[in-house]
Amino acid sequence: MRDEIIRRMLISIPQLLIMSFIAFLFIDLAPGDILAKYRFDPRISSETVEKIEEKYHFDDPAIIQFGYWLMRLVRLDLGYSFSREANVSAVIAERFLNTLTLSFFSILLTWLVAVPLGIYAAVRQYSWGDRIMSVISYFGMSLPSFFLALLLMYTVYVGRDLPIISALPMGGMISSNYEQLSWPLKIVDRAAHLILPVIILTIHALAGLQRISRGNMLEELRKQYVITARAKGLPENKVIYKHALRNAINPLITLFGFSFSSLLSGAALVEIIINWPGMGSLMLAAVRAQDTFLVMGSMLMGGVMLILGNLLADILLVVADPRMRK
Amino acid sequence: MRFKGFVIITAAALISLVGCGSIKDRKASKVEGIDYMALQKKAETFVPEIGTYGGELIMSTISDPKSFNPITATETSTSEFTQYIYEGLTRIDGVTRMPEPNLAESWEVSEDGLTWIFHIRKGVLWSDSVPFSAYDVEFSFNDLIYNEDINPNSARDILLIEGKKIEVTPLDSHRVKFVLPTPFAPFLRTVNGGVAPILPKHRYEKFVKSGTFSNALGIQTPPDSMVGTGKFLLDSYVSSQKVTFRRNPLYWEKDSAGNRLPYLDRLVYMIVSDQNTELLRFKRGEIDVLAAKGEDYPGLKKEEAKSNYTVFRLGPATGSSFLFFNQNTLTDSETGKPYVDPVKQSWFRNPRFRKAVAHALDKESMIRIVMNGLGYPQWGPMTPSEGYFYNPDVPRQEYDLEKAKKILADEGFKDSDGDGILEDADGNTVEFSFITNSGNNVRVKIAEIIRKDLETLGFKVHFQQMEFNSLVQRIDNRPFNWDAILLGLTGGPEPHFGKNVWHSSGTLHMWFPRQKEPSTEWEATIDTLFVSGVKELDKAQRKAIYDEWQRVAAEKLPLIYTVLNERTVCISNKFKNINPSPNGGVLHNIEKIYIDTEKQ
């Protein structure tokens, strides 16, 4: 087990290197650069622009620039973000926790709701409950998340005179008078701001996960061992929840590993609409501004999370499934 | 340059959702332009009331500050915030947009206009109670602005006059002498707080000595350590959420009853990245001030009566958008070919061709369709709200298709092979590309209308959108392979600051950048006007010079101006002393704005 983890860690190094190089190449291939805004500003002289260009080796070929980037990376320096005028590590650190909070709650809620619903739907296949859930799921899957966000925001706006809804903040992480609040109220304020984005992300992710867990469960229920178990007279509850469910869970664990990487990547469009300062909107803005170092930094973080997530999933799988331990 | 990025997809979804006012209303609403000149006159004679202390004003902004360093700030998203904390020797009056005394109480100037002596206002204190003196001015100019190690530094680029520094010497603690290398007419304007902010020597000298000033005053700097003389001081900054300012209790300015300004306790900027959310939050009362877009105006106006806010229309905004053609005559030294096909050069460099295009631009449709009626046609390089130097009497190429077609016919353009597309006198089909930047919905829609207009004239146009950065790169870099572009620039009240655009050697002389010699007679004329304009110290004569520049520009049309959108601002009714001005907006006198406690 320990050797396996070490092996995986070592493999991940070339993986990350290749990934970052490809990302670097793409940013470099795109016409224009981050300094365009300086060039187009009548107040900034071309000498100033040239000085910056020289300092960060922007006029060197991509491979050399990548080399400089790697050299800085070894010293744990992710470089400087021109669009945000701060060190990349500082910019990412600032967003990291926000995305983590939001993703954590929405993933938690999604799994708590979606998996039981999927199992319920599988066990009672073609019942009215299953059918209604199917319709809702298809609706949820086909609705883009940003549209859902706008829809919910508008609902909150329309219901601004209703009791609970009127207390719901419309986007952001804190209220304008946050500093004046006492600390218990500060926590309440932050929690209240979480409600809307968590609901949006959950509704969006719920549908897919519910369908997958339903499908997995159905597949297990059709297998021979279930028939055997039933034939030898095991109570139905035991058949479903002890035998079938444990097997149906395995593919979901792998899926969970992948969702771990989305803990950090965030949901750019929802973040923008709901004004949640997360990694998704940061990344989008960085790409649009061609802020190379910031893109590279957040890509790298995303890659690390993906690799860690997969590793975590595999470990969990070993824990959950005795067959995986050799 | 400031480009508000918005998410295109959400913008598409918003119209039906949040736009308020159904499609039917939209068609029925015909909005007329307002008499902004009269509004401006009214603003100039406004007498503020004596206010009461307390309360806060909540605004919204689209992006985070990049730093709180007013010297290295290159974008409006930073100077928007630092303007409250730091001031300059002069300030730009919110209503007239002319320089007025500020930290300097008065000044004397020598006959030749080269030596200026500023008298520092007495009794001004830094927010840490240290008295403000002439040595702070000396420090800010000599050690910060003219410091080669502090980069980027846009103030230096402006304050180097023909590459030479201004000599700044304090005479005593209340007088400071400026010696200019050559006469420089916009001098008083360039020492305003927006360009040349004064920082406390006792606080920042150590950073300069250790060479770390470029990185000082970043977003992580503790707010308490920021010391200024301004109206408000930074209270807190929460990344991507909000920036809060508190009243500077030591601010020097007083109202007519002798009370220290400002009246408001706090200013809050909520950072709201999505414009639809911004609108909803304003309507819900979470934000007090909203810069309304044209498409939101009807909805906001309709609810104005039963809601607690007022919608102000302030006339044309500053900042322009224009169409221009590639007039580059140079040859690529590597390929030996001209950058621009000589056939195209013969069209684009022909002022009559550009005049025909200008006559074909249907500005009224642009205003009606794209801006919901809230817009004004623009004819010359300056806009009315830029104030004193604006010349309203420039030649106007009114929308007149017949005239446009006749001009083209006179120049030898005709559809000789009957395919509906014009050919020039030598039989070349008039076909070219037309690019604008993506991400700005209003501009893209205007570009669509222009394309239609050009096609109506009989041109074959290939329309393309491009990411802003790539487009800018294309304009002033080899191989200059573009034909026509629609783009915008921010403006300002001082014409000399447009020199980079208008002087033929300028890097932003977009139609033919960085010329060694002016390539046309009229470009030579404009060059001379800019060179003499900056030296002319007589106000009236100086205006005459820039009037002439605007006339030549509007006649030769290197930039064919399109339309200006209207500045529309909504503000909650609880605020008093609001003095809406076309030139300055509604918050220019923020120190005098107060909250009517009875209405609360």
Tab-separated table of C-alpha atoms in Angstrom, chain A residues 31-34 36-46 48 51-52 83-86 90 94-95 146-147 150-151 153-154 156-157 160 165-180 269 271-273 275 277 288-290, chain B residues 1 7 9-10 13 17-18 56 58 64 66-67 74-75 148 151-154 157-158 220 236 238-242 244 266 268 270-274 276-277 280-281 283-284 286 303 439 467-470 472-473 475 487-489 497 500 508 510:
chain	number	residue	atom	x	y	z
A	31	PRO	CA	-1.966	36.051	-30.157
A	32	GLY	CA	-1.488	39.096	-27.956
A	33	ASP	CA	-0.206	39.133	-24.409
A	34	ILE	CA	-0.841	40.503	-20.955
A	36	ALA	CA	-1.300	44.707	-24.462
A	37	LYS	CA	-3.281	46.764	-21.993
A	38	TYR	CA	-0.149	48.693	-21.069
A	39	ARG	CA	0.763	49.218	-24.713
A	40	PHE	CA	-2.669	50.624	-25.430
A	41	ASP	CA	-2.630	53.042	-22.542
A	42	PRO	CA	-1.692	56.556	-23.668
A	43	ARG	CA	-0.315	57.278	-20.190
A	44	ILE	CA	2.345	54.563	-20.260
A	45	SER	CA	5.441	55.003	-22.382
A	46	SER	CA	6.793	52.232	-24.554
A	48	THR	CA	8.142	51.234	-19.460
A	51	LYS	CA	11.382	47.250	-19.204
A	52	ILE	CA	8.680	44.899	-17.966
A	83	SER	CA	-3.706	41.156	-14.114
A	84	ARG	CA	-3.973	41.142	-10.323
A	85	GLU	CA	-0.647	42.768	-9.544
A	86	ALA	CA	0.321	40.341	-6.829
A	90	ALA	CA	-0.971	34.974	-2.776
A	94	GLU	CA	-6.871	33.967	-1.206
A	95	ARG	CA	-9.316	32.125	-3.452
A	146	PHE	CA	-25.424	29.838	-14.989
A	147	PHE	CA	-29.026	29.945	-16.171
A	150	LEU	CA	-29.885	33.643	-12.821
A	151	LEU	CA	-33.259	31.990	-12.397
A	153	MET	CA	-31.448	35.059	-8.229
A	154	TYR	CA	-34.458	36.427	-10.036
A	156	VAL	CA	-35.113	35.795	-4.774
A	157	TYR	CA	-35.540	39.284	-6.215
A	160	ARG	CA	-38.140	40.109	-1.796
A	165	ILE	CA	-36.551	34.908	1.048
A	166	SER	CA	-36.196	38.549	2.046
A	167	ALA	CA	-33.398	37.536	4.418
A	168	LEU	CA	-31.478	35.684	1.705
A	169	PRO	CA	-28.531	37.725	0.477
A	170	MET	CA	-28.141	38.051	-3.267
A	171	GLY	CA	-24.644	36.946	-3.928
A	172	GLY	CA	-21.345	37.850	-2.365
A	173	MET	CA	-19.751	36.279	0.681
A	174	ILE	CA	-20.447	38.945	3.282
A	175	SER	CA	-22.810	41.874	3.806
A	176	SER	CA	-21.835	45.513	3.477
A	177	ASN	CA	-21.965	45.987	7.245
A	178	TYR	CA	-19.987	42.825	8.036
A	179	GLU	CA	-17.296	44.591	10.088
A	180	GLN	CA	-19.906	46.087	12.404
A	269	LEU	CA	-20.033	31.160	-14.481
A	271	GLU	CA	-19.173	32.190	-9.307
A	272	ILE	CA	-19.374	35.278	-11.483
A	273	ILE	CA	-23.134	35.599	-11.259
A	275	ASN	CA	-20.210	36.967	-6.898
A	277	PRO	CA	-14.609	34.785	-5.402
A	288	ARG	CA	-8.964	36.090	-20.827
A	289	ALA	CA	-6.239	38.467	-19.718
A	290	GLN	CA	-3.540	36.046	-20.905
B	1	MET	CA	-8.173	52.226	-21.032
B	7	VAL	CA	-19.929	37.437	-19.506
B	9	ILE	CA	-23.583	34.289	-22.310
B	10	THR	CA	-25.211	35.717	-19.232
B	13	ALA	CA	-29.894	35.513	-21.019
B	17	LEU	CA	-35.050	37.772	-17.514
B	18	VAL	CA	-33.914	40.851	-15.717
B	56	GLU	CA	-22.885	55.365	4.656
B	58	ILE	CA	-22.848	51.914	-0.818
B	64	ASP	CA	-10.912	44.536	-7.336
B	66	LYS	CA	-4.899	45.935	-7.877
B	67	SER	CA	-3.078	47.889	-5.225
B	74	THR	CA	-2.063	52.111	-14.105
B	75	GLU	CA	-5.750	51.379	-14.084
B	148	GLU	CA	13.593	55.616	-12.199
B	151	ASN	CA	7.773	51.104	-12.293
B	152	PRO	CA	5.290	51.317	-13.894
B	153	ASN	CA	4.838	54.982	-13.238
B	154	SER	CA	2.367	56.733	-15.476
B	157	ASP	CA	5.482	59.585	-18.378
B	158	ILE	CA	3.164	62.601	-18.188
B	220	GLN	CA	-2.172	43.363	1.749
B	236	SER	CA	-10.906	47.532	5.189
B	238	VAL	CA	-12.046	42.037	1.627
B	239	SER	CA	-10.844	40.530	-1.619
B	240	SER	CA	-13.548	40.292	-4.313
B	241	GLN	CA	-16.177	41.414	-1.804
B	242	LYS	CA	-15.824	45.008	-0.781
B	244	THR	CA	-14.659	50.216	2.838
B	266	ARG	CA	-18.401	55.531	5.473
B	268	VAL	CA	-18.568	51.109	0.785
B	270	MET	CA	-19.315	46.242	-3.076
B	271	ILE	CA	-17.396	44.344	-5.730
B	272	VAL	CA	-20.020	42.841	-8.019
B	273	SER	CA	-18.638	41.106	-11.066
B	274	ASP	CA	-21.901	40.441	-12.881
B	276	ASN	CA	-27.290	41.587	-13.859
B	277	THR	CA	-26.625	40.844	-10.218
B	280	LEU	CA	-30.964	43.219	-8.918
B	281	ARG	CA	-29.020	44.219	-5.837
B	283	LYS	CA	-33.324	47.326	-6.973
B	284	ARG	CA	-33.414	45.402	-3.735
B	286	GLU	CA	-28.477	46.615	-1.195
B	303	GLU	CA	-40.300	51.840	-11.202
B	439	GLY	CA	-16.544	41.026	-25.107
B	467	GLU	CA	-10.160	39.227	-28.348
B	468	PHE	CA	-9.110	42.744	-27.302
B	469	ASN	CA	-5.483	41.928	-26.557
B	470	SER	CA	-4.901	40.291	-29.923
B	472	VAL	CA	-4.388	45.774	-30.050
B	473	GLN	CA	-1.290	43.792	-30.835
B	475	ILE	CA	-2.757	47.525	-34.740
B	487	LEU	CA	-12.423	50.462	-31.286
B	488	GLY	CA	-12.728	52.899	-28.408
B	489	LEU	CA	-10.564	55.101	-26.220
B	497	PHE	CA	-2.984	63.988	-23.206
B	500	ASN	CA	0.064	59.898	-28.365
B	508	LEU	CA	-1.443	55.177	-30.617
B	510	MET	CA	-3.608	53.960	-34.862
